[in-house]
Amino acid sequence: QVQLVESGGDWVRPGGSLRLSCGASQTIYSGYAMGWYRQAPGKERGLVATLRAGRDPTLADSVRGRFTISRDNAKNTVYLQMNSLKPEATAVYYCYVRTDSMEYFGQGTRVTVSS
């Protein structure tokens, strides 16, 4: 059972930046995908970014060019750098890991973008 703990969510004004972090409770094989989903109020959860060894990062069209995903395998941690934030980025952000047989999610960290 993999446990994931997110941090870094906060309130920020439009145009601001935040960096989300997600630490795993155990070593995650670099070939497994790690990344982020988000769920805005009243909407379904959607994929934001994902990263897997040997492949280019995948980013949702709505965040490409502004968000960056990175991973520190030695720390079992994945990051999401979010720049030029817009109000529509307001959501709970969930870290995930996808293994061969299971998908694990964290409890989420809330991001609010408003003036």
Coordinates of N, CA and C in Angstrom, one line a residue:
Q1 N 0.8 -1.2 0.0 CA 0.0 0.0 0.0 C 0.9 1.2 0.0
V2 N 0.8 2.0 -1.0 CA 1.5 3.3 -1.1 C 0.7 4.4 -0.5
Q3 N 1.4 5.2 0.3 CA 0.7 6.4 0.9 C 1.4 7.6 0.3
L4 N 0.5 8.5 -0.1 CA 1.0 9.8 -0.8 C 0.5 10.9 0.1
V5 N 1.5 11.9 0.3 CA 1.1 13.0 1.1 C 1.5 14.3 0.3
E6 N 0.5 15.1 0.0 CA 0.7 16.3 -0.8 C 0.9 17.5 0.2
S7 N 1.5 18.5 -0.3 CA 1.7 19.8 0.4 C 1.9 20.9 -0.6
G8 N 1.7 22.1 -0.1 CA 2.0 23.3 -0.9 C 0.8 24.0 -1.4
G9 N -0.4 23.5 -1.2 CA -1.6 24.2 -1.6 C -1.8 25.4 -0.7
D10 N -2.3 26.5 -1.4 CA -2.5 27.8 -0.7 C -3.4 28.6 -1.5
W11 N -3.7 29.8 -0.9 CA -4.4 30.8 -1.7 C -3.4 31.7 -2.3
V12 N -3.6 32.1 -3.6 CA -2.7 32.9 -4.3 C -3.5 33.8 -5.3
R13 N -3.0 35.0 -5.5 CA -3.7 35.9 -6.5 C -3.4 35.4 -7.9
P14 N -4.3 35.8 -8.8 CA -4.1 35.5 -10.2 C -2.7 36.0 -10.7
G15 N -2.0 35.2 -11.5 CA -0.7 35.5 -11.9 C 0.4 35.0 -11.0
G16 N 0.0 34.6 -9.8 CA 1.0 34.1 -8.9 C 1.5 32.7 -9.2
S17 N 2.3 32.2 -8.3 CA 2.9 30.9 -8.4 C 2.8 30.0 -7.2
L18 N 2.7 28.8 -7.3 CA 2.8 27.8 -6.2 C 3.6 26.6 -6.7
R19 N 4.2 25.9 -5.7 CA 4.8 24.6 -6.0 C 4.2 23.6 -5.0
L20 N 3.6 22.6 -5.6 CA 3.1 21.5 -4.9 C 4.1 20.3 -4.8
S21 N 4.1 19.7 -3.7 CA 5.0 18.5 -3.5 C 4.2 17.3 -3.1
C22 N 4.6 16.1 -3.4 CA 4.0 14.9 -3.1 C 5.0 13.9 -2.7
G23 N 5.0 13.4 -1.5 CA 6.0 12.4 -1.1 C 5.3 11.0 -0.9
A24 N 6.0 10.0 -1.4 CA 5.5 8.7 -1.3 C 6.1 8.0 -0.1
S25 N 5.4 7.0 0.5 CA 5.8 6.3 1.7 C 6.8 5.2 1.4
Q26 N 7.0 4.9 0.2 CA 8.0 3.9 -0.2 C 8.6 4.2 -1.5
T27 N 9.6 3.5 -1.9 CA 10.3 3.7 -3.2 C 9.4 3.4 -4.3
I28 N 9.3 4.3 -5.2 CA 8.4 4.2 -6.4 C 9.3 3.9 -7.6
Y29 N 9.1 2.8 -8.2 CA 9.9 2.5 -9.4 C 9.8 3.6 -10.4
S30 N 10.9 4.0 -11.0 CA 10.8 5.2 -11.9 C 10.0 5.0 -13.2
G31 N 9.8 3.7 -13.5 CA 9.0 3.4 -14.7 C 7.5 3.5 -14.4
Y32 N 7.1 3.7 -13.2 CA 5.7 3.9 -12.8 C 5.4 5.4 -13.0
A33 N 4.2 5.7 -13.5 CA 3.8 7.1 -13.7 C 3.5 7.7 -12.3
M34 N 3.9 8.9 -12.1 CA 3.5 9.7 -11.0 C 3.0 11.1 -11.6
G35 N 2.1 11.7 -10.9 CA 1.6 12.9 -11.4 C 0.5 13.5 -10.6
W36 N -0.3 14.4 -11.2 CA -1.3 15.1 -10.5 C -2.6 15.2 -11.3
Y37 N -3.7 15.0 -10.5 CA -5.0 15.3 -11.0 C -5.5 16.5 -10.2
R38 N -6.6 17.1 -10.7 CA -7.2 18.1 -9.9 C -8.7 18.0 -10.1
Q39 N -9.4 18.5 -9.1 CA -10.9 18.5 -9.1 C -11.4 19.9 -8.6
A40 N -12.0 20.6 -9.6 CA -12.5 21.9 -9.3 C -13.9 21.7 -8.7
P41 N -14.4 22.7 -8.0 CA -15.8 22.6 -7.4 C -16.8 22.3 -8.5
G42 N -17.6 21.3 -8.3 CA -18.7 20.9 -9.2 C -18.2 20.3 -10.5
K43 N -16.9 19.9 -10.6 CA -16.4 19.3 -11.8 C -15.8 17.9 -11.5
E44 N -15.6 17.2 -12.5 CA -15.0 15.9 -12.4 C -13.4 16.1 -12.3
R45 N -12.8 15.1 -11.7 CA -11.4 15.1 -11.5 C -10.8 14.9 -12.9
G46 N -9.7 15.7 -13.2 CA -9.1 15.7 -14.5 C -7.6 15.6 -14.3
L47 N -6.9 15.0 -15.3 CA -5.5 14.9 -15.2 C -4.8 16.2 -15.5
V48 N -3.8 16.6 -14.7 CA -3.1 17.8 -14.9 C -1.7 17.5 -15.5
A49 N -1.0 16.6 -15.0 CA 0.4 16.3 -15.4 C 0.8 14.9 -15.0
T50 N 1.6 14.3 -15.8 CA 2.1 13.0 -15.4 C 3.5 12.9 -15.9
L51 N 4.3 12.1 -15.2 CA 5.7 11.9 -15.5 C 6.1 10.4 -15.3
R52 N 6.9 9.9 -16.3 CA 7.3 8.5 -16.2 C 8.7 8.5 -16.9
A53 N 9.6 7.7 -16.3 CA 10.9 7.6 -16.8 C 10.9 7.2 -18.3
G54 N 11.8 7.8 -19.0 CA 11.9 7.5 -20.4 C 10.9 8.1 -21.3
R55 N 10.0 8.9 -20.8 CA 8.9 9.5 -21.6 C 8.9 11.0 -21.3
D56 N 8.4 11.7 -22.3 CA 8.2 13.1 -22.1 C 7.0 13.4 -21.1
P57 N 7.1 14.4 -20.3 CA 6.0 14.7 -19.4 C 4.7 15.0 -20.2
T58 N 3.6 14.6 -19.6 CA 2.3 14.9 -20.2 C 1.6 16.0 -19.4
L59 N 1.2 17.0 -20.1 CA 0.5 18.1 -19.4 C -0.8 18.4 -20.1
A60 N -1.8 18.7 -19.3 CA -3.1 19.1 -19.9 C -2.9 20.4 -20.7
D61 N -3.7 20.5 -21.8 CA -3.6 21.6 -22.7 C -3.7 22.9 -21.9
S62 N -4.6 22.9 -20.9 CA -4.9 24.2 -20.2 C -3.8 24.7 -19.3
V63 N -2.8 23.8 -19.1 CA -1.7 24.3 -18.2 C -0.3 24.2 -18.9
R64 N -0.3 23.7 -20.1 CA 1.0 23.6 -20.8 C 1.6 25.0 -21.0
G65 N 2.9 25.1 -20.7 CA 3.6 26.4 -20.8 C 3.6 27.1 -19.5
R66 N 2.8 26.7 -18.6 CA 2.7 27.4 -17.3 C 3.0 26.5 -16.1
F67 N 2.7 25.2 -16.2 CA 3.0 24.3 -15.2 C 4.1 23.4 -15.6
T68 N 4.9 23.0 -14.6 CA 6.0 22.0 -14.9 C 6.0 20.9 -13.9
I69 N 6.1 19.7 -14.3 CA 6.2 18.6 -13.4 C 7.6 18.0 -13.4
S70 N 8.0 17.7 -12.2 CA 9.3 17.1 -12.0 C 9.3 16.1 -10.9
R71 N 10.4 15.3 -10.8 CA 10.3 14.2 -9.9 C 11.7 14.0 -9.4
D72 N 11.8 13.7 -8.1 CA 13.1 13.3 -7.5 C 13.0 11.9 -7.0
N73 N 13.5 11.0 -7.7 CA 13.3 9.6 -7.4 C 14.0 9.2 -6.1
A74 N 15.1 9.9 -5.8 CA 15.8 9.6 -4.6 C 15.0 9.9 -3.3
K75 N 14.1 10.9 -3.5 CA 13.2 11.3 -2.4 C 11.8 10.8 -2.5
N76 N 11.6 10.0 -3.6 CA 10.2 9.5 -3.9 C 9.2 10.6 -3.9
T77 N 9.6 11.7 -4.5 CA 8.7 12.9 -4.5 C 8.5 13.4 -5.9
V78 N 7.3 13.9 -6.1 CA 6.9 14.5 -7.4 C 6.5 15.9 -7.1
Y79 N 6.8 16.8 -8.0 CA 6.5 18.3 -7.8 C 5.7 18.8 -8.9
L80 N 4.9 19.8 -8.6 CA 4.2 20.5 -9.7 C 4.4 22.0 -9.5
Q81 N 5.2 22.6 -10.3 CA 5.4 24.0 -10.3 C 4.4 24.7 -11.1
M82 N 3.6 25.6 -10.5 CA 2.5 26.2 -11.2 C 2.8 27.7 -11.3
N83 N 2.9 28.2 -12.5 CA 3.1 29.7 -12.7 C 2.0 30.3 -13.4
S84 N 1.9 31.6 -13.3 CA 0.9 32.4 -14.0 C -0.5 31.8 -13.8
L85 N -0.8 31.6 -12.5 CA -2.0 30.9 -12.1 C -3.2 31.7 -12.5
K86 N -4.3 31.0 -12.9 CA -5.5 31.7 -13.2 C -6.6 31.2 -12.3
P87 N -7.7 31.9 -12.1 CA -8.8 31.5 -11.2 C -9.3 30.1 -11.5
E88 N -9.3 29.7 -12.8 CA -9.8 28.4 -13.1 C -8.9 27.3 -12.6
A89 N -7.7 27.6 -12.1 CA -6.9 26.6 -11.5 C -7.3 26.2 -10.0
T90 N -8.3 27.0 -9.5 CA -8.8 26.7 -8.2 C -9.4 25.3 -8.2
A91 N -8.8 24.5 -7.3 CA -9.2 23.0 -7.2 C -8.5 22.4 -6.1
V92 N -8.9 21.1 -5.8 CA -8.1 20.3 -5.0 C -7.2 19.5 -5.9
Y93 N -5.9 19.5 -5.6 CA -4.9 18.8 -6.4 C -4.5 17.5 -5.7
Y94 N -4.6 16.4 -6.5 CA -4.3 15.1 -6.0 C -3.1 14.5 -6.7
C95 N -2.2 14.0 -5.9 CA -1.0 13.3 -6.4 C -1.5 11.8 -6.6
Y96 N -0.9 11.2 -7.6 CA -1.2 9.8 -7.9 C 0.1 9.0 -8.3
V97 N 0.0 7.7 -8.1 CA 1.0 6.8 -8.6 C 0.3 5.7 -9.3
R98 N 0.7 5.3 -10.5 CA 0.1 4.2 -11.2 C 1.1 3.1 -11.3
T99 N 0.9 2.0 -10.6 CA 1.8 0.8 -10.7 C 1.2 -0.2 -11.8
D100 N 1.8 -1.3 -11.9 CA 1.3 -2.3 -12.8 C -0.2 -2.7 -12.6
S101 N -0.5 -2.7 -11.3 CA -1.8 -3.2 -10.9 C -2.7 -2.3 -10.1
M102 N -2.2 -1.2 -9.7 CA -3.0 -0.3 -8.8 C -2.7 1.2 -9.1
E103 N -3.7 2.0 -8.7 CA -3.5 3.4 -8.8 C -3.8 4.0 -7.4
Y104 N -2.8 4.8 -6.9 CA -2.9 5.3 -5.6 C -3.1 6.8 -5.7
F105 N -3.9 7.4 -4.8 CA -4.1 8.8 -4.7 C -3.8 9.3 -3.3
G106 N -3.3 10.6 -3.2 CA -3.2 11.2 -1.9 C -4.5 11.8 -1.5
Q107 N -4.5 12.5 -0.4 CA -5.7 13.1 0.2 C -6.0 14.5 -0.5
G108 N -5.1 15.0 -1.1 CA -5.3 16.3 -1.9 C -4.8 17.5 -1.1
T109 N -4.5 18.5 -1.9 CA -4.1 19.8 -1.3 C -4.9 20.9 -2.1
R110 N -5.4 21.8 -1.4 CA -6.3 22.8 -2.0 C -5.5 24.0 -2.5
V111 N -5.8 24.4 -3.7 CA -5.3 25.6 -4.3 C -6.4 26.5 -4.6
T112 N -6.3 27.7 -4.2 CA -7.3 28.8 -4.5 C -6.7 29.9 -5.1
V113 N -7.2 30.3 -6.3 CA -6.6 31.4 -7.0 C -7.7 32.5 -7.2
S114 N -7.5 33.6 -6.5 CA -8.6 34.6 -6.5 C -7.9 35.9 -6.1
S115 N -8.6 37.0 -6.4 CA -8.1 38.3 -6.0 C -8.9 38.8 -4.8

